[in-house]
Amino acid sequence: MKILHKGHLYWPETLTNYAAYPTLDGDTEAEVAIIGGGMSGSICAYKLAQQGVKTILLERGDVAGGSTTANTGLLQFCNDIMLCDLIDQIGERDAVLFYKGCAEAIVQLGEVAAELEADVGFGPKISLYVASTEQDLPKLKREYETLKRHGFDVSYWEPDQIAAAFPFRKPGAIVTRGDAQVNPFRFVHSVIEAAASRYKLAVHEHTDVVSHETEADGTHVLRTSAQAVIRAKHVIYAIGYEPEELHGQLIKANLDRTFVIVTEPQTHLQPSYKDYFVWETARPYFYMRITDDGRVIAGGYDEESPVPLEEKNARNKHAELLLTRVQAFYPSFDAPIAHEWNATFGLSRDNLPFIGEDPNWSGVYYCLGYGGNGTVYSMMGANLLYAQISQTAHELSPIVALNRPSLQNV
């Protein structure tokens, strides 16, 4: 199993009592088998089971144990690629549809969170996207005008407006409303528990699928390392940043590593700061938000390596760099670092997720939320895959399909 993160994670410490699921030790059948018990797999499983589809979720380790534990819990409708650039790449209609699909996915994540018994830390956030330099202003203003023209809830702040609300001054900023935050570890565990108890989702941890064959009638036959056999009409791979396991070799992506810190709670904190998620135009970029209990979660400074940094002194240097950037924005913040980690981070070469059926293998689907909006893409993917499995057209399907035209030129 690939190592996806190194360091002292925060989210697992926020939930210590949760359900465990048995290893699959016998043969079984389902309409849909989902491989992967992280964010994408759990939301797909919840959606399908809720709709009455007989579904089995197979996780070779612990559910919520992979990239989910390193997820920063930020939910945005804006993406790694600006809307104005995405329009240039795939056309205005499709780019706007995709952005609006992201906005709708955040609303739907909130609806799922409201259906859960546990508090999963879901709540609204406002995003402040600041220009790092004067040179970034023309592009930032172009993006603001594009978002505004297409009906998104955005405003533009001049330096004086920024300085009036925050202890820092920047050349300009886009303010977007409709974003949110979530505790990813609590969310995944709660979603799976709800799907299992309410909708008869079958869940099996420590169940490693080692082979996948298709019979003449289209039935998919999965075998585990314990020699259990699962027969399913459809198979969804929701395996995060492990592309070498994909059979079709269709995925074009770049894998880097990204760094995150979480501080102890800040003792002197203006309450309004908690409402905002702050990120900047500089690349490699930096972002931060403040939790309900006053902790700063900050991250960024991605590096071109798919392997998480293991050596502690090197990790600490990155953590201190992030803390220095936090204090450059908020000089009064003095709470020390409580958690630091770095993790594999995937970004597709056309800045879109991979969602849909394998064009060369009927009944096999992928839900891979590559990019900074992985949780949002997971919700989008659950809707798209349910539509495809139920043979219903969805307008976003061709935009994120594995054989989409935008992948052919990268």
XYZ file of C-alpha atoms in Angstrom:
410
model
C 0.000 0.000 0.000
C 1.392 3.374 -1.012
C 2.273 5.782 1.825
C 0.187 8.913 1.218
C 1.199 11.117 4.162
C 3.776 11.619 6.888
C 3.613 13.612 10.100
C 1.314 14.285 13.043
C -2.248 14.332 11.702
C -4.991 16.390 13.324
C -8.316 14.934 12.208
C -8.007 11.433 13.725
C -7.679 13.064 17.154
C -11.125 14.647 16.751
C -12.900 11.266 16.674
C -11.745 8.283 18.693
C -14.925 6.217 18.940
C -16.211 4.956 15.596
C -17.481 1.784 13.984
C -15.215 -0.957 12.668
C -16.212 -3.319 9.883
C -15.387 -6.982 9.293
C -13.062 -8.397 6.677
C -14.988 -10.080 3.882
C -14.423 -13.799 4.392
C -16.992 -15.315 2.030
C -18.484 -14.893 -1.428
C -21.142 -12.254 -2.033
C -23.033 -10.363 -4.744
C -24.031 -6.737 -5.240
C -25.275 -4.487 -7.968
C -22.385 -2.073 -7.349
C -19.024 -2.781 -5.739
C -17.016 0.271 -4.657
C -13.284 -0.109 -4.117
C -11.992 2.524 -1.701
C -13.350 3.729 1.637
C -12.233 7.344 1.602
C -14.129 10.509 0.738
C -15.079 9.532 -2.817
C -15.988 5.949 -2.010
C -18.046 6.855 1.043
C -20.132 9.516 -0.693
C -20.716 7.286 -3.715
C -21.758 4.464 -1.394
C -24.129 6.728 0.544
C -25.760 8.067 -2.617
C -26.235 4.650 -4.221
C -27.436 2.877 -1.088
C -29.816 5.734 -0.310
C -31.338 5.261 -3.759
C -31.954 1.581 -3.075
C -29.009 0.209 -5.045
C -27.501 -2.919 -3.452
C -23.965 -1.721 -2.774
C -20.830 -3.119 -1.165
C -17.878 -0.950 -0.066
C -14.447 -2.601 0.022
C -11.491 -0.960 1.784
C -8.127 -2.686 2.017
C -7.134 -0.728 5.115
C -9.324 1.311 7.474
C -12.123 3.509 6.166
C -11.082 7.175 6.210
C -7.501 5.990 6.620
C -5.868 7.219 3.408
C -5.964 10.707 1.928
C -9.031 11.542 4.038
C -6.914 11.956 7.168
C -4.753 14.528 5.365
C -7.686 16.404 3.806
C -7.834 20.039 4.963
C -11.647 20.172 4.983
C -11.998 23.155 2.645
C -14.971 23.220 0.285
C -14.912 25.788 -2.523
C -16.674 26.245 -5.827
C -13.622 28.067 -7.208
C -10.952 25.729 -8.479
C -7.249 25.298 -9.100
C -7.907 26.793 -12.527
C -9.693 30.137 -12.678
C -13.045 30.232 -14.430
C -11.716 32.639 -17.053
C -8.881 30.214 -17.860
C -11.191 27.203 -17.879
C -13.385 29.025 -20.398
C -10.343 29.411 -22.634
C -9.606 25.704 -22.204
C -13.007 24.023 -22.653
C -15.401 26.781 -23.726
C -17.753 29.071 -21.838
C -20.758 26.752 -21.591
C -18.883 23.783 -20.168
C -16.650 25.843 -17.881
C -19.610 27.636 -16.302
C -21.509 24.341 -15.976
C -18.552 22.833 -14.151
C -18.213 25.768 -11.744
C -21.942 25.754 -11.049
C -21.728 21.993 -10.526
C -19.100 22.616 -7.848
C -21.307 25.211 -6.149
C -24.255 22.810 -6.178
C -22.068 20.000 -4.783
C -21.273 22.140 -1.721
C -24.992 22.644 -1.110
C -25.530 18.894 -1.443
C -22.690 18.134 0.974
C -24.451 20.370 3.468
C -27.668 18.443 2.916
C -25.882 15.133 3.535
C -24.237 16.550 6.676
C -27.659 17.630 7.963
C -28.943 14.065 7.536
C -26.219 12.651 9.789
C -26.629 12.184 13.518
C -23.044 13.204 14.321
C -21.603 16.710 14.217
C -19.242 16.618 11.231
C -18.182 20.248 11.476
C -19.972 21.403 8.341
C -20.533 25.142 8.147
C -20.434 28.063 5.711
C -17.249 29.909 4.837
C -16.459 33.050 2.867
C -13.373 32.927 0.670
C -10.984 35.851 0.355
C -8.768 35.397 -2.690
C -6.079 38.050 -2.407
C -3.694 39.432 -4.990
C -0.160 38.763 -3.776
C 1.262 41.604 -5.884
C 0.079 44.528 -7.994
C 1.023 42.500 -11.070
C -1.675 39.954 -10.192
C -4.490 42.517 -10.209
C -5.450 42.466 -13.918
C -5.959 38.692 -13.874
C -7.787 38.838 -10.536
C -10.153 41.521 -11.812
C -10.765 39.544 -14.990
C -11.729 36.538 -12.882
C -14.027 38.626 -10.713
C -15.802 40.024 -13.763
C -16.181 36.513 -15.227
C -17.650 35.105 -12.004
C -19.977 38.089 -11.588
C -21.186 37.899 -15.178
C -22.221 34.290 -14.700
C -24.213 34.868 -11.538
C -21.844 33.730 -8.773
C -22.087 35.447 -5.376
C -18.877 37.472 -5.530
C -17.655 40.961 -4.739
C -14.395 42.817 -5.258
C -12.526 44.473 -2.408
C -10.059 47.318 -2.733
C -7.055 47.600 -0.339
C -8.908 49.825 2.129
C -11.789 47.340 2.426
C -9.349 44.501 3.092
C -7.473 46.506 5.709
C -10.736 47.437 7.437
C -11.645 43.778 7.943
C -8.227 42.208 8.520
C -4.860 43.075 10.052
C -3.240 42.992 6.605
C -3.418 45.011 3.427
C -3.360 43.570 -0.085
C -3.668 45.137 -3.552
C -7.106 43.622 -4.098
C -9.254 40.558 -3.425
C -12.218 38.564 -4.677
C -14.736 37.692 -1.969
C -16.845 34.617 -2.731
C -19.795 33.296 -0.753
C -21.138 29.767 -0.905
C -18.045 27.917 0.302
C -17.879 25.735 3.410
C -15.766 23.694 5.802
C -16.065 20.133 7.130
C -14.231 17.708 9.384
C -13.354 15.089 6.733
C -12.561 12.282 9.171
C -15.836 12.649 11.050
C -17.744 13.109 7.798
C -16.508 9.908 6.134
C -17.070 7.782 9.233
C -20.537 9.244 9.779
C -21.581 8.861 6.129
C -20.549 5.202 6.061
C -22.193 4.451 9.408
C -25.430 6.079 8.228
C -25.410 4.239 4.900
C -24.773 0.919 6.652
C -27.416 1.350 9.361
C -30.152 3.027 7.301
C -29.663 1.857 3.735
C -28.118 -1.618 4.106
C -24.712 -0.718 2.704
C -22.326 -3.660 3.153
C -18.931 -2.433 4.401
C -15.725 -4.455 4.688
C -12.386 -3.162 5.936
C -9.052 -4.940 5.512
C -10.396 -6.441 2.314
C -7.844 -6.137 -0.471
C -9.117 -6.674 -4.020
C -6.283 -8.357 -5.914
C -7.964 -9.311 -9.197
C -10.803 -8.111 -11.386
C -12.177 -10.103 -14.290
C -15.279 -9.785 -16.447
C -17.433 -12.713 -17.500
C -19.047 -13.062 -20.922
C -22.375 -11.702 -19.654
C -20.694 -8.557 -18.290
C -20.631 -9.598 -14.639
C -17.555 -8.325 -12.825
C -15.763 -10.794 -10.594
C -13.511 -9.382 -7.864
C -11.221 -11.576 -5.774
C -9.653 -10.559 -2.508
C -6.371 -11.565 -0.953
C -8.416 -13.816 1.375
C -9.920 -15.548 -1.691
C -13.384 -14.081 -1.183
C -15.284 -13.447 -4.427
C -17.565 -10.484 -5.137
C -19.811 -10.580 -8.197
C -21.184 -7.209 -9.282
C -22.849 -5.603 -12.267
C -20.874 -2.391 -11.794
C -17.531 -1.557 -10.156
C -16.439 1.905 -9.007
C -12.762 2.601 -8.327
C -12.500 5.377 -5.734
C -8.872 4.813 -4.837
C -7.523 8.322 -4.393
C -3.959 9.055 -5.415
C -2.922 5.550 -6.456
C -3.119 5.743 -10.255
C -0.768 2.853 -10.981
C -3.574 0.530 -9.934
C -5.902 1.650 -12.708
C -6.298 -1.000 -15.337
C -6.905 1.208 -18.366
C -3.934 3.587 -17.856
C -6.266 6.431 -18.804
C -5.359 8.860 -16.078
C -3.038 11.735 -16.848
C -2.080 13.449 -13.605
C 0.792 15.085 -11.768
C 1.466 13.942 -8.210
C 3.174 16.395 -5.831
C 3.382 16.749 -2.064
C 1.749 19.499 -0.067
C 2.337 20.691 3.510
C -0.124 21.501 6.297
C 0.005 22.805 9.862
C -2.650 23.092 12.564
C -1.927 25.373 15.518
C -3.143 25.285 19.066
C -6.213 27.527 19.571
C -5.450 31.233 19.331
C -6.258 33.035 22.578
C -6.770 36.513 21.088
C -8.944 36.228 18.032
C -11.452 38.551 16.418
C -14.533 36.349 15.855
C -15.099 37.557 12.293
C -11.738 36.059 11.213
C -13.306 32.601 11.578
C -15.752 33.380 8.794
C -13.069 33.542 6.118
C -10.851 31.204 4.207
C -7.844 33.176 2.884
C -5.761 32.179 -0.113
C -3.511 34.039 -2.503
C -2.556 34.289 -6.151
C 1.163 33.569 -5.636
C 2.435 30.145 -6.747
C 3.253 27.895 -5.052
C 0.255 29.226 -3.214
C -0.589 29.523 0.452
C -3.984 29.206 2.135
C -5.372 29.262 5.661
C -8.580 29.108 7.623
C -9.541 29.256 11.297
C -11.553 26.497 12.938
C -14.479 27.066 15.257
C -12.215 26.547 18.278
C -9.643 29.057 17.005
C -7.005 26.817 15.451
C -5.314 27.945 12.264
C -5.143 25.365 9.497
C -2.633 26.533 6.907
C -1.058 24.828 3.972
C 0.483 24.970 0.562
C 4.024 25.363 -0.747
C 3.622 22.231 -2.853
C 6.754 20.458 -4.066
C 7.284 18.357 -7.190
C 7.597 14.978 -5.554
C 4.895 12.317 -5.109
C 6.641 10.900 -2.042
C 5.752 12.425 1.357
C 8.722 13.947 3.181
C 9.639 11.665 6.063
C 12.599 13.267 7.846
C 11.287 15.220 10.845
C 13.745 18.121 10.778
C 12.927 18.765 7.121
C 9.203 18.594 7.886
C 9.641 21.041 10.764
C 11.317 23.561 8.450
C 8.290 23.490 6.172
C 5.978 23.806 9.171
C 7.843 26.866 10.458
C 7.679 28.419 7.001
C 3.908 28.026 7.013
C 3.641 29.497 10.513
C 5.723 32.482 9.417
C 3.296 33.085 6.550
C 0.337 32.878 8.951
C 1.935 35.482 11.202
C 2.629 37.727 8.216
C -1.138 37.900 7.717
C -2.078 37.856 11.416
C 0.839 39.360 13.423
C -0.897 38.870 16.786
C -1.274 35.113 16.327
C 1.141 33.412 18.705
C -0.276 29.920 19.227
C 2.344 27.247 18.489
C 2.113 24.467 15.925
C 0.261 21.434 17.302
C 0.155 19.258 14.189
C 2.108 19.132 10.953
C 2.031 16.768 8.020
C 2.696 16.508 4.326
C 0.786 14.403 1.860
C 0.584 13.310 -1.744
C -1.514 15.708 -3.761
C -2.749 14.971 -7.274
C -3.710 17.456 -9.957
C -4.856 16.409 -13.400
C -3.092 17.969 -16.343
C -6.254 19.741 -17.459
C -7.266 20.712 -13.878
C -10.459 18.621 -13.857
C -11.374 15.483 -11.890
C -11.697 12.018 -13.440
C -15.295 10.832 -13.145
C -17.110 8.336 -15.307
C -17.129 5.000 -17.037
C -13.999 3.455 -18.478
C -14.476 3.877 -22.243
C -12.741 0.528 -22.798
C -14.359 -1.498 -20.018
C -18.128 -1.556 -19.689
C -19.469 -1.326 -16.161
C -16.218 -0.022 -14.661
C -16.237 3.534 -13.331
C -13.809 5.923 -11.655
C -14.415 8.628 -9.083
C -11.063 10.343 -8.641
C -11.271 13.836 -7.199
C -7.830 15.071 -8.214
C -7.242 18.700 -7.329
C -7.764 21.067 -4.443
C -11.520 20.463 -4.426
C -11.448 16.714 -3.876
C -14.390 16.586 -1.487
C -16.524 18.722 -3.784
C -15.584 16.489 -6.720
C -16.533 13.434 -4.659
C -20.077 14.730 -4.241
C -20.243 15.637 -7.910
C -18.934 12.185 -8.773
C -21.538 10.403 -6.672
C -24.303 12.177 -8.575
C -22.749 11.559 -11.988
C -22.030 7.892 -11.382
C -25.505 7.238 -10.020
C -26.881 8.869 -13.184
C -24.670 6.744 -15.415
C -25.427 3.502 -13.579
C -29.151 4.264 -13.779
C -28.705 5.186 -17.469
C -29.716 8.800 -17.003
C -28.026 11.625 -18.897
C -26.076 14.214 -16.870
C -24.784 17.415 -18.439
C -21.490 17.315 -16.510
C -20.569 13.783 -17.598
C -18.725 14.651 -20.845
C -16.803 17.477 -19.134
C -15.104 15.167 -16.599
C -15.135 11.920 -18.590
C -11.936 9.908 -18.812
C -11.768 10.352 -22.589
C -12.678 14.053 -22.591
C -11.127 16.160 -25.370
C -9.262 18.459 -22.963
C -7.015 15.535 -21.939
C -5.905 14.889 -25.484
C -3.854 18.084 -25.669
C -1.873 17.704 -22.422
